Amino acid sequence: MGKNILVIGLGLIGGSIALAIKKEHPHATIYGFDSHTESSLLAKTLQVIDEVVFKLEDVVHTCDYIFISVPVKQTIDIIQELSLYELKEDVIVSDVGSTKQEIVHTANSILGEIGVTFIGGHPMAGSHKSGVVAAKEHLFENAFYIFTPHNESPSSKLGVEQLKTLLKGTKANFVSMTPEEHDRVAGVISHFPHIVAASLVHQALKYDQKNELVRPLAAGGFRDITRIASSNPSMWRDILLHNRNVLLDLFENWIDEMEQIRNFVASGNGDDIYNYFMDAKNFRDGLPTRTKGAIPSFYDLYVDIPDYPGVVSEITGLLAQERISITNIRIIETREEIYGALRISFQSDEDRAKAKLCIESKTNYETFNG
């Protein structure tokens, strides 16, 4: 495939899309543009892209595919800018935004007017690292890559099929749905959970001002279950504003949910409380474990270790010998001369399994999955 592909926004997602396309279509030419020129130059140095673009108008007229990989709010601006230039007659434009209704509507009303096919897109994968240096060709493997065409017209259907062919190297699971369906589902499984996590942290913050033990006691499990509250505030501001109507409905549902469990507690109804948690456990235990969802998974391995000098470097040294990469490492619940836990985070379940085997076969330390 000797096509010209332009990726606008050379962060984790844009860079990974470029790498996945290049892997499957080595004869394609990948152009890269980023508002931060240093990111573009770095992407070229890392061979994520083939050519750096300094001005969009210099190359858009030659491109067969254009991917907009910037925050939701900026995506609207890029769509408006693209409409000012002469684009290839059969070009396909797509994005990677976490909300779809406003983006697809805007693109259809602006780009559709000049005959350009726009297919909304959302690869549901990510990483705890950011920037083009973290880009990987296999980032989307086994993840859901959602397409949200404006309608069921022949051009939209053809556009989706062409994108599937172009993005075959991602090894993602492609799904098509309406922009409205996407925003509802994403609101339930991604957007609203981030709100809940942030609200739990705010509650702890208020108690922290009254009791100095809150912060140290929150360092373990509480810190883990609220990890997503550390996500980019600017990104989540834009997502919440763009998916406002869906989230307002979900707020009402959540209030009803909290009122229900509150009534169970107030009435002292043990059976209802038990069933409430059992229903949640059964549904949660039945969720897929081998596919990626809307929120990046955490592949953690806990290692019981004694508190003595050199133990951390011993573990990381063993993993380095096996060329197993880690994304994060932290010592928790350790006090002098007793066993604590070393939590190591990995990029994939496969890396975690390799690390578990490595550590258990070469040391006497016990490990368990987080």
mmCIF file of C-alpha atoms in Angstrom:
data_model
loop_
_atom_site.group_PDB
_atom_site.id
_atom_site.type_symbol
_atom_site.label_atom_id
_atom_site.label_comp_id
_atom_site.label_asym_id
_atom_site.label_seq_id
_atom_site.Cartn_x
_atom_site.Cartn_y
_atom_site.Cartn_z
ATOM 1 C CA MET A 1 0.000 0.000 0.000
ATOM 2 C CA GLY A 2 1.736 3.143 -1.214
ATOM 3 C CA LYS A 3 -0.677 5.515 0.511
ATOM 4 C CA ASN A 4 0.072 8.808 2.201
ATOM 5 C CA ILE A 5 -1.080 8.978 5.822
ATOM 6 C CA LEU A 6 -1.015 12.093 7.975
ATOM 7 C CA VAL A 7 -1.107 11.788 11.756
ATOM 8 C CA ILE A 8 -1.943 15.040 13.531
ATOM 9 C CA GLY A 9 -0.856 14.832 17.151
ATOM 10 C CA LEU A 10 2.191 12.710 17.913
ATOM 11 C CA GLY A 11 1.560 11.481 21.421
ATOM 12 C CA LEU A 12 1.048 7.953 22.679
ATOM 13 C CA ILE A 13 -2.043 7.221 20.562
ATOM 14 C CA GLY A 14 -1.006 9.017 17.372
ATOM 15 C CA GLY A 15 2.477 7.532 17.511
ATOM 16 C CA SER A 16 1.142 4.029 18.107
ATOM 17 C CA ILE A 17 -1.272 4.328 15.177
ATOM 18 C CA ALA A 18 1.618 5.393 12.947
ATOM 19 C CA LEU A 19 3.749 2.432 14.058
ATOM 20 C CA ALA A 20 0.917 -0.062 13.581
ATOM 21 C CA ILE A 21 0.198 1.210 10.060
ATOM 22 C CA LYS A 22 3.872 1.114 9.126
ATOM 23 C CA LYS A 23 4.188 -2.448 10.392
ATOM 24 C CA GLU A 24 1.367 -3.738 8.195
ATOM 25 C CA HIS A 25 1.948 -1.362 5.249
ATOM 26 C CA PRO A 26 5.703 -0.735 4.991
ATOM 27 C CA HIS A 27 5.318 1.083 1.665
ATOM 28 C CA ALA A 28 2.992 3.709 3.109
ATOM 29 C CA THR A 29 4.424 7.141 3.827
ATOM 30 C CA ILE A 30 3.599 8.424 7.297
ATOM 31 C CA TYR A 31 3.589 12.193 7.721
ATOM 32 C CA GLY A 32 3.478 13.621 11.227
ATOM 33 C CA PHE A 33 2.366 16.997 12.541
ATOM 34 C CA ASP A 34 2.347 18.218 16.129
ATOM 35 C CA SER A 35 1.818 21.681 17.529
ATOM 36 C CA HIS A 36 4.980 21.063 19.542
ATOM 37 C CA THR A 37 7.614 20.823 16.818
ATOM 38 C CA GLU A 38 10.017 18.988 19.123
ATOM 39 C CA SER A 39 7.523 16.111 19.323
ATOM 40 C CA SER A 40 7.458 15.874 15.531
ATOM 41 C CA LEU A 41 11.240 15.882 15.303
ATOM 42 C CA LEU A 42 11.486 13.263 18.050
ATOM 43 C CA ALA A 43 8.943 11.084 16.247
ATOM 44 C CA LYS A 44 11.087 11.259 13.104
ATOM 45 C CA THR A 45 14.223 10.384 15.085
ATOM 46 C CA LEU A 46 12.457 7.401 16.640
ATOM 47 C CA GLN A 47 11.253 6.343 13.156
ATOM 48 C CA VAL A 48 7.637 6.602 14.240
ATOM 49 C CA ILE A 49 6.951 8.751 11.176
ATOM 50 C CA ASP A 50 8.686 9.147 7.841
ATOM 51 C CA GLU A 51 8.379 12.886 7.344
ATOM 52 C CA VAL A 52 7.855 15.883 9.621
ATOM 53 C CA VAL A 53 5.116 18.332 8.661
ATOM 54 C CA PHE A 54 5.493 21.922 9.787
ATOM 55 C CA LYS A 55 2.382 23.310 8.089
ATOM 56 C CA LEU A 56 -0.738 21.248 7.422
ATOM 57 C CA GLU A 57 -1.458 23.026 4.157
ATOM 58 C CA ASP A 58 1.827 21.713 2.763
ATOM 59 C CA VAL A 59 0.715 18.064 2.665
ATOM 60 C CA VAL A 60 -3.016 17.629 3.280
ATOM 61 C CA HIS A 61 -3.800 17.765 -0.442
ATOM 62 C CA THR A 62 -1.654 14.654 -1.004
ATOM 63 C CA CYS A 63 -2.979 12.533 1.874
ATOM 64 C CA ASP A 64 -5.246 9.520 1.492
ATOM 65 C CA TYR A 65 -5.908 9.234 5.236
ATOM 66 C CA ILE A 66 -5.768 11.819 8.005
ATOM 67 C CA PHE A 67 -5.861 10.851 11.686
ATOM 68 C CA ILE A 68 -6.566 13.565 14.232
ATOM 69 C CA SER A 69 -4.994 12.448 17.496
ATOM 70 C CA VAL A 70 -5.334 15.432 19.792
ATOM 71 C CA PRO A 71 -7.566 16.226 22.811
ATOM 72 C CA VAL A 72 -11.299 16.426 22.155
ATOM 73 C CA LYS A 73 -11.522 20.212 22.239
ATOM 74 C CA GLN A 74 -8.607 20.617 19.831
ATOM 75 C CA THR A 75 -10.100 18.022 17.478
ATOM 76 C CA ILE A 76 -12.942 20.425 16.673
ATOM 77 C CA ASP A 77 -10.405 23.137 15.849
ATOM 78 C CA ILE A 78 -8.423 20.801 13.565
ATOM 79 C CA ILE A 79 -11.577 19.780 11.702
ATOM 80 C CA GLN A 80 -12.397 23.430 11.074
ATOM 81 C CA GLU A 81 -8.841 24.109 9.909
ATOM 82 C CA LEU A 82 -8.846 21.145 7.496
ATOM 83 C CA SER A 83 -11.985 22.478 5.840
ATOM 84 C CA LEU A 84 -10.007 25.534 4.751
ATOM 85 C CA TYR A 85 -7.578 23.500 2.646
ATOM 86 C CA GLU A 86 -7.878 21.585 -0.578
ATOM 87 C CA LEU A 87 -8.155 17.923 0.366
ATOM 88 C CA LYS A 88 -7.823 14.847 -1.796
ATOM 89 C CA GLU A 89 -11.145 13.857 -3.320
ATOM 90 C CA ASP A 90 -11.307 10.402 -1.712
ATOM 91 C CA VAL A 91 -9.533 11.243 1.538
ATOM 92 C CA ILE A 92 -10.788 9.644 4.754
ATOM 93 C CA VAL A 93 -10.495 11.653 7.940
ATOM 94 C CA SER A 94 -10.775 10.045 11.369
ATOM 95 C CA ASP A 95 -10.093 10.934 14.983
ATOM 96 C CA VAL A 96 -9.379 9.117 18.255
ATOM 97 C CA GLY A 97 -11.502 11.169 20.671
ATOM 98 C CA SER A 98 -13.105 9.736 23.815
ATOM 99 C CA THR A 99 -16.428 11.415 22.995
ATOM 100 C CA LYS A 100 -18.063 11.194 19.624
ATOM 101 C CA GLN A 101 -21.387 12.995 19.200
ATOM 102 C CA GLU A 102 -20.139 16.576 18.995
ATOM 103 C CA ILE A 103 -17.060 15.647 16.979
ATOM 104 C CA VAL A 104 -18.979 13.578 14.415
ATOM 105 C CA HIS A 105 -21.742 16.179 14.140
ATOM 106 C CA THR A 106 -19.212 18.972 13.635
ATOM 107 C CA ALA A 107 -17.213 16.989 11.093
ATOM 108 C CA ASN A 108 -20.302 16.054 9.124
ATOM 109 C CA SER A 109 -21.576 19.610 8.998
ATOM 110 C CA ILE A 110 -18.173 21.064 8.044
ATOM 111 C CA LEU A 111 -16.282 18.390 6.120
ATOM 112 C CA GLY A 112 -19.422 16.736 4.798
ATOM 113 C CA GLU A 113 -20.309 19.970 3.057
ATOM 114 C CA ILE A 114 -17.184 19.679 0.916
ATOM 115 C CA GLY A 115 -17.647 15.955 0.238
ATOM 116 C CA VAL A 116 -15.042 14.622 2.678
ATOM 117 C CA THR A 117 -15.707 11.312 4.419
ATOM 118 C CA PHE A 118 -15.251 11.484 8.182
ATOM 119 C CA ILE A 119 -15.344 8.355 10.320
ATOM 120 C CA GLY A 120 -15.273 8.901 14.057
ATOM 121 C CA GLY A 121 -12.859 6.610 15.848
ATOM 122 C CA HIS A 122 -11.933 5.681 19.400
ATOM 123 C CA PRO A 123 -9.207 3.111 20.110
ATOM 124 C CA MET A 124 -9.962 2.012 23.673
ATOM 125 C CA ALA A 125 -6.401 1.513 24.793
ATOM 126 C CA GLY A 126 -3.840 3.544 26.574
ATOM 127 C CA SER A 127 -0.875 3.417 28.855
ATOM 128 C CA HIS A 128 0.316 4.888 32.115
ATOM 129 C CA LYS A 129 3.052 6.566 30.113
ATOM 130 C CA SER A 130 2.544 9.391 27.652
ATOM 131 C CA GLY A 131 4.243 11.014 24.692
ATOM 132 C CA VAL A 132 5.596 9.628 21.468
ATOM 133 C CA VAL A 133 8.459 7.886 23.299
ATOM 134 C CA ALA A 134 5.835 5.574 24.826
ATOM 135 C CA ALA A 135 4.260 4.716 21.438
ATOM 136 C CA LYS A 136 4.144 1.014 20.578
ATOM 137 C CA GLU A 137 2.922 -0.789 17.486
ATOM 138 C CA HIS A 138 1.114 -3.360 19.652
ATOM 139 C CA LEU A 139 -0.611 -0.846 21.976
ATOM 140 C CA PHE A 140 -4.048 -1.649 20.534
ATOM 141 C CA GLU A 141 -3.644 -5.412 20.324
ATOM 142 C CA ASN A 142 -6.831 -7.108 21.633
ATOM 143 C CA ALA A 143 -8.300 -3.685 22.430
ATOM 144 C CA PHE A 144 -11.625 -2.468 21.075
ATOM 145 C CA TYR A 145 -11.273 0.080 18.295
ATOM 146 C CA ILE A 146 -14.652 1.719 17.819
ATOM 147 C CA PHE A 147 -15.807 3.409 14.618
ATOM 148 C CA THR A 148 -18.710 5.842 14.719
ATOM 149 C CA PRO A 149 -19.731 6.794 11.172
ATOM 150 C CA HIS A 150 -22.300 9.549 10.853
ATOM 151 C CA ASN A 151 -24.750 7.304 9.051
ATOM 152 C CA GLU A 152 -25.148 4.057 7.131
ATOM 153 C CA SER A 153 -24.467 5.560 3.714
ATOM 154 C CA PRO A 154 -22.386 3.569 1.188
ATOM 155 C CA SER A 155 -19.494 6.031 1.543
ATOM 156 C CA SER A 156 -19.479 5.646 5.328
ATOM 157 C CA LYS A 157 -19.564 1.855 5.134
ATOM 158 C CA LEU A 158 -16.760 1.878 2.588
ATOM 159 C CA GLY A 159 -14.775 4.280 4.754
ATOM 160 C CA VAL A 160 -15.038 1.961 7.764
ATOM 161 C CA GLU A 161 -13.857 -1.025 5.721
ATOM 162 C CA GLN A 162 -10.916 0.952 4.351
ATOM 163 C CA LEU A 163 -9.907 1.992 7.857
ATOM 164 C CA LYS A 164 -10.082 -1.610 9.028
ATOM 165 C CA THR A 165 -7.695 -2.588 6.249
ATOM 166 C CA LEU A 166 -5.352 0.287 6.983
ATOM 167 C CA LEU A 167 -5.367 -0.439 10.721
ATOM 168 C CA LYS A 168 -5.061 -4.198 10.434
ATOM 169 C CA GLY A 169 -1.620 -4.017 12.045
ATOM 170 C CA THR A 170 -3.158 -2.786 15.307
ATOM 171 C CA LYS A 171 -4.646 -6.280 15.819
ATOM 172 C CA ALA A 172 -7.553 -4.524 17.503
ATOM 173 C CA ASN A 173 -11.148 -5.711 17.718
ATOM 174 C CA PHE A 174 -13.080 -3.379 15.411
ATOM 175 C CA VAL A 175 -16.622 -2.419 16.400
ATOM 176 C CA SER A 176 -19.049 0.012 14.760
ATOM 177 C CA MET A 177 -21.778 1.894 16.616
ATOM 178 C CA THR A 178 -23.555 5.205 16.463
ATOM 179 C CA PRO A 179 -21.945 8.232 18.112
ATOM 180 C CA GLU A 180 -24.836 8.269 20.598
ATOM 181 C CA GLU A 181 -24.303 4.622 21.560
ATOM 182 C CA HIS A 182 -20.601 5.206 21.981
ATOM 183 C CA ASP A 183 -20.988 8.172 24.302
ATOM 184 C CA ARG A 184 -23.507 6.329 26.469
ATOM 185 C CA VAL A 185 -21.298 3.253 26.823
ATOM 186 C CA ALA A 186 -18.126 5.275 27.364
ATOM 187 C CA GLY A 187 -19.942 7.345 29.966
ATOM 188 C CA VAL A 188 -20.904 4.243 31.942
ATOM 189 C CA ILE A 189 -17.605 2.349 31.830
ATOM 190 C CA SER A 190 -15.049 5.156 31.649
ATOM 191 C CA HIS A 191 -16.188 8.727 32.101
ATOM 192 C CA PHE A 192 -18.376 8.284 35.168
ATOM 193 C CA PRO A 193 -15.916 5.961 36.964
ATOM 194 C CA HIS A 194 -13.328 8.724 36.695
ATOM 195 C CA ILE A 195 -15.787 11.088 38.368
ATOM 196 C CA VAL A 196 -16.420 8.576 41.152
ATOM 197 C CA ALA A 197 -12.686 8.076 41.702
ATOM 198 C CA ALA A 198 -12.116 11.825 41.887
ATOM 199 C CA SER A 199 -15.020 12.238 44.321
ATOM 200 C CA LEU A 200 -13.620 9.518 46.609
ATOM 201 C CA VAL A 201 -10.299 11.350 46.668
ATOM 202 C CA HIS A 202 -12.078 14.618 47.458
ATOM 203 C CA GLN A 203 -13.856 12.914 50.358
ATOM 204 C CA ALA A 204 -10.529 11.654 51.697
ATOM 205 C CA LEU A 205 -9.047 15.129 51.244
ATOM 206 C CA LYS A 206 -11.741 16.630 53.460
ATOM 207 C CA TYR A 207 -11.148 14.037 56.188
ATOM 208 C CA ASP A 208 -7.407 14.491 55.857
ATOM 209 C CA GLN A 209 -7.841 18.039 57.104
ATOM 210 C CA LYS A 210 -9.434 16.650 60.281
ATOM 211 C CA ASN A 211 -7.376 13.529 60.927
ATOM 212 C CA GLU A 212 -3.676 13.182 60.194
ATOM 213 C CA LEU A 213 -3.972 9.379 59.840
ATOM 214 C CA VAL A 214 -6.075 9.556 56.665
ATOM 215 C CA ARG A 215 -3.171 10.183 54.320
ATOM 216 C CA PRO A 216 -0.850 7.370 55.545
ATOM 217 C CA LEU A 217 -3.737 4.860 55.764
ATOM 218 C CA ALA A 218 -4.824 5.741 52.212
ATOM 219 C CA ALA A 219 -1.408 4.777 50.842
ATOM 220 C CA GLY A 220 -2.423 1.152 50.213
ATOM 221 C CA GLY A 221 -5.700 -0.111 48.774
ATOM 222 C CA PHE A 222 -7.390 3.281 48.635
ATOM 223 C CA ARG A 223 -4.582 4.637 46.511
ATOM 224 C CA ASP A 224 -4.924 1.651 44.178
ATOM 225 C CA ILE A 225 -8.681 1.808 43.647
ATOM 226 C CA THR A 226 -8.515 5.536 42.935
ATOM 227 C CA ARG A 227 -5.593 5.413 40.491
ATOM 228 C CA ILE A 228 -7.608 6.858 37.654
ATOM 229 C CA ALA A 229 -8.131 10.037 39.674
ATOM 230 C CA SER A 230 -4.545 10.887 38.694
ATOM 231 C CA SER A 231 -5.544 11.246 35.027
ATOM 232 C CA ASN A 232 -4.963 14.468 33.088
ATOM 233 C CA PRO A 233 -7.354 17.153 34.492
ATOM 234 C CA SER A 234 -7.506 19.124 31.236
ATOM 235 C CA MET A 235 -8.453 16.029 29.258
ATOM 236 C CA TRP A 236 -11.217 15.122 31.695
ATOM 237 C CA ARG A 237 -12.561 18.648 31.814
ATOM 238 C CA ASP A 238 -13.065 18.501 28.040
ATOM 239 C CA ILE A 239 -14.515 14.974 28.080
ATOM 240 C CA LEU A 240 -17.072 15.855 30.747
ATOM 241 C CA LEU A 241 -18.126 18.989 28.908
ATOM 242 C CA HIS A 242 -18.439 17.180 25.571
ATOM 243 C CA ASN A 243 -20.394 14.269 27.082
ATOM 244 C CA ARG A 244 -22.398 16.486 29.406
ATOM 245 C CA ASN A 245 -25.927 15.231 28.638
ATOM 246 C CA VAL A 246 -25.023 11.567 29.068
ATOM 247 C CA LEU A 247 -23.232 12.253 32.327
ATOM 248 C CA LEU A 248 -26.120 14.301 33.723
ATOM 249 C CA ASP A 249 -28.348 11.242 33.242
ATOM 250 C CA LEU A 250 -25.740 9.030 34.879
ATOM 251 C CA PHE A 251 -25.557 11.388 37.879
ATOM 252 C CA GLU A 252 -29.265 10.817 38.421
ATOM 253 C CA ASN A 253 -28.838 7.047 38.140
ATOM 254 C CA TRP A 254 -25.909 7.137 40.556
ATOM 255 C CA ILE A 255 -27.885 9.143 43.109
ATOM 256 C CA ASP A 256 -30.651 6.519 42.916
ATOM 257 C CA GLU A 257 -28.058 3.761 43.334
ATOM 258 C CA MET A 258 -26.536 5.385 46.406
ATOM 259 C CA GLU A 259 -29.992 6.001 47.865
ATOM 260 C CA GLN A 260 -30.823 2.329 47.477
ATOM 261 C CA ILE A 261 -27.739 1.026 49.285
ATOM 262 C CA ARG A 262 -28.129 3.810 51.863
ATOM 263 C CA ASN A 263 -31.639 2.547 52.620
ATOM 264 C CA PHE A 264 -30.327 -1.004 53.008
ATOM 265 C CA VAL A 265 -27.808 0.220 55.564
ATOM 266 C CA ALA A 266 -30.285 2.493 57.356
ATOM 267 C CA SER A 267 -32.827 -0.324 57.749
ATOM 268 C CA GLY A 268 -30.186 -2.801 58.852
ATOM 269 C CA ASN A 269 -31.277 -5.251 56.143
ATOM 270 C CA GLY A 270 -28.382 -7.699 56.039
ATOM 271 C CA ASP A 271 -29.864 -9.859 53.267
ATOM 272 C CA ASP A 272 -30.272 -6.917 50.892
ATOM 273 C CA ILE A 273 -26.756 -5.700 51.645
ATOM 274 C CA TYR A 274 -25.349 -9.184 51.045
ATOM 275 C CA ASN A 275 -27.251 -9.572 47.765
ATOM 276 C CA TYR A 276 -26.134 -6.123 46.639
ATOM 277 C CA PHE A 277 -22.482 -7.032 47.000
ATOM 278 C CA MET A 278 -23.014 -10.557 45.646
ATOM 279 C CA ASP A 279 -24.670 -9.248 42.472
ATOM 280 C CA ALA A 280 -21.787 -6.831 41.984
ATOM 281 C CA LYS A 281 -19.235 -9.590 42.612
ATOM 282 C CA ASN A 282 -20.882 -11.981 40.142
ATOM 283 C CA PHE A 283 -21.039 -9.394 37.374
ATOM 284 C CA ARG A 284 -17.515 -8.163 38.006
ATOM 285 C CA ASP A 285 -16.085 -11.707 38.170
ATOM 286 C CA GLY A 286 -17.730 -12.453 34.828
ATOM 287 C CA LEU A 287 -16.072 -9.567 32.997
ATOM 288 C CA PRO A 288 -13.547 -10.533 30.280
ATOM 289 C CA THR A 289 -9.976 -10.764 31.506
ATOM 290 C CA ARG A 290 -8.087 -11.209 28.234
ATOM 291 C CA THR A 291 -9.306 -8.160 26.357
ATOM 292 C CA LYS A 292 -8.651 -4.466 26.914
ATOM 293 C CA GLY A 293 -11.429 -2.118 27.932
ATOM 294 C CA ALA A 294 -12.000 1.614 28.040
ATOM 295 C CA ILE A 295 -9.751 2.131 31.067
ATOM 296 C CA PRO A 296 -6.152 0.920 30.762
ATOM 297 C CA SER A 297 -5.575 -2.229 32.786
ATOM 298 C CA PHE A 298 -3.108 -2.423 35.629
ATOM 299 C CA TYR A 299 -0.893 -5.497 35.455
ATOM 300 C CA ASP A 300 0.521 -5.541 38.967
ATOM 301 C CA LEU A 301 2.632 -8.165 40.663
ATOM 302 C CA TYR A 302 3.174 -8.093 44.426
ATOM 303 C CA VAL A 303 6.350 -9.592 45.824
ATOM 304 C CA ASP A 304 6.757 -10.283 49.548
ATOM 305 C CA ILE A 305 10.220 -9.023 50.424
ATOM 306 C CA PRO A 306 12.276 -8.476 53.574
ATOM 307 C CA ASP A 307 13.429 -4.963 54.369
ATOM 308 C CA TYR A 308 17.150 -5.040 53.747
ATOM 309 C CA PRO A 309 19.493 -3.049 51.493
ATOM 310 C CA GLY A 310 19.686 -4.230 47.903
ATOM 311 C CA VAL A 311 16.481 -6.272 47.765
ATOM 312 C CA VAL A 312 14.808 -3.975 45.221
ATOM 313 C CA SER A 313 17.843 -3.940 42.940
ATOM 314 C CA GLU A 314 17.979 -7.728 43.248
ATOM 315 C CA ILE A 315 14.446 -8.073 41.893
ATOM 316 C CA THR A 316 14.835 -5.462 39.157
ATOM 317 C CA GLY A 317 18.162 -6.991 38.169
ATOM 318 C CA LEU A 318 16.541 -10.387 37.628
ATOM 319 C CA LEU A 319 13.836 -8.824 35.478
ATOM 320 C CA ALA A 320 16.419 -6.882 33.490
ATOM 321 C CA GLN A 321 18.324 -10.093 32.742
ATOM 322 C CA GLU A 322 15.129 -11.525 31.239
ATOM 323 C CA ARG A 323 14.495 -8.250 29.362
ATOM 324 C CA ILE A 324 11.153 -7.753 31.084
ATOM 325 C CA SER A 325 10.115 -4.081 31.130
ATOM 326 C CA ILE A 326 8.332 -2.525 34.086
ATOM 327 C CA THR A 327 6.207 0.624 34.114
ATOM 328 C CA ASN A 328 6.227 1.376 37.821
ATOM 329 C CA ILE A 329 7.583 0.042 41.104
ATOM 330 C CA ARG A 330 6.713 0.889 44.711
ATOM 331 C CA ILE A 331 7.414 -0.502 48.167
ATOM 332 C CA ILE A 332 4.370 -0.661 50.421
ATOM 333 C CA GLU A 333 3.686 -1.703 54.001
ATOM 334 C CA THR A 334 7.328 -2.272 54.860
ATOM 335 C CA ARG A 335 8.902 -1.718 58.259
ATOM 336 C CA GLU A 336 12.358 -2.529 59.482
ATOM 337 C CA GLU A 337 13.212 -6.241 59.706
ATOM 338 C CA ILE A 338 9.777 -7.488 58.620
ATOM 339 C CA TYR A 339 8.334 -8.481 55.271
ATOM 340 C CA GLY A 340 6.688 -5.848 53.166
ATOM 341 C CA ALA A 341 5.387 -5.879 49.627
ATOM 342 C CA LEU A 342 6.983 -4.691 46.430
ATOM 343 C CA ARG A 343 4.388 -3.740 43.841
ATOM 344 C CA ILE A 344 5.652 -3.921 40.272
ATOM 345 C CA SER A 345 3.507 -2.757 37.350
ATOM 346 C CA PHE A 346 3.893 -4.145 33.826
ATOM 347 C CA GLN A 347 2.671 -3.212 30.367
ATOM 348 C CA SER A 348 0.887 -6.496 29.724
ATOM 349 C CA ASP A 349 -0.395 -9.645 31.382
ATOM 350 C CA GLU A 350 2.263 -11.598 29.479
ATOM 351 C CA ASP A 351 5.064 -9.512 31.004
ATOM 352 C CA ARG A 352 3.575 -10.016 34.454
ATOM 353 C CA ALA A 353 3.408 -13.788 33.978
ATOM 354 C CA LYS A 354 7.043 -13.885 32.827
ATOM 355 C CA ALA A 355 8.104 -11.810 35.811
ATOM 356 C CA LYS A 356 6.223 -14.029 38.235
ATOM 357 C CA LEU A 357 7.926 -17.133 36.843
ATOM 358 C CA CYS A 358 11.321 -15.425 36.856
ATOM 359 C CA ILE A 359 11.126 -14.257 40.464
ATOM 360 C CA GLU A 360 9.656 -17.461 41.880
ATOM 361 C CA SER A 361 12.178 -19.677 40.077
ATOM 362 C CA LYS A 362 15.219 -17.674 41.142
ATOM 363 C CA THR A 363 14.316 -16.498 44.659
ATOM 364 C CA ASN A 364 12.392 -17.642 47.717
ATOM 365 C CA TYR A 365 10.037 -14.653 47.560
ATOM 366 C CA GLU A 366 6.310 -15.251 47.236
ATOM 367 C CA THR A 367 4.412 -13.384 44.537
ATOM 368 C CA PHE A 368 0.767 -12.775 43.821
ATOM 369 C CA ASN A 369 -1.142 -10.888 41.138
ATOM 370 C CA GLY A 370 -2.739 -7.559 41.946
#
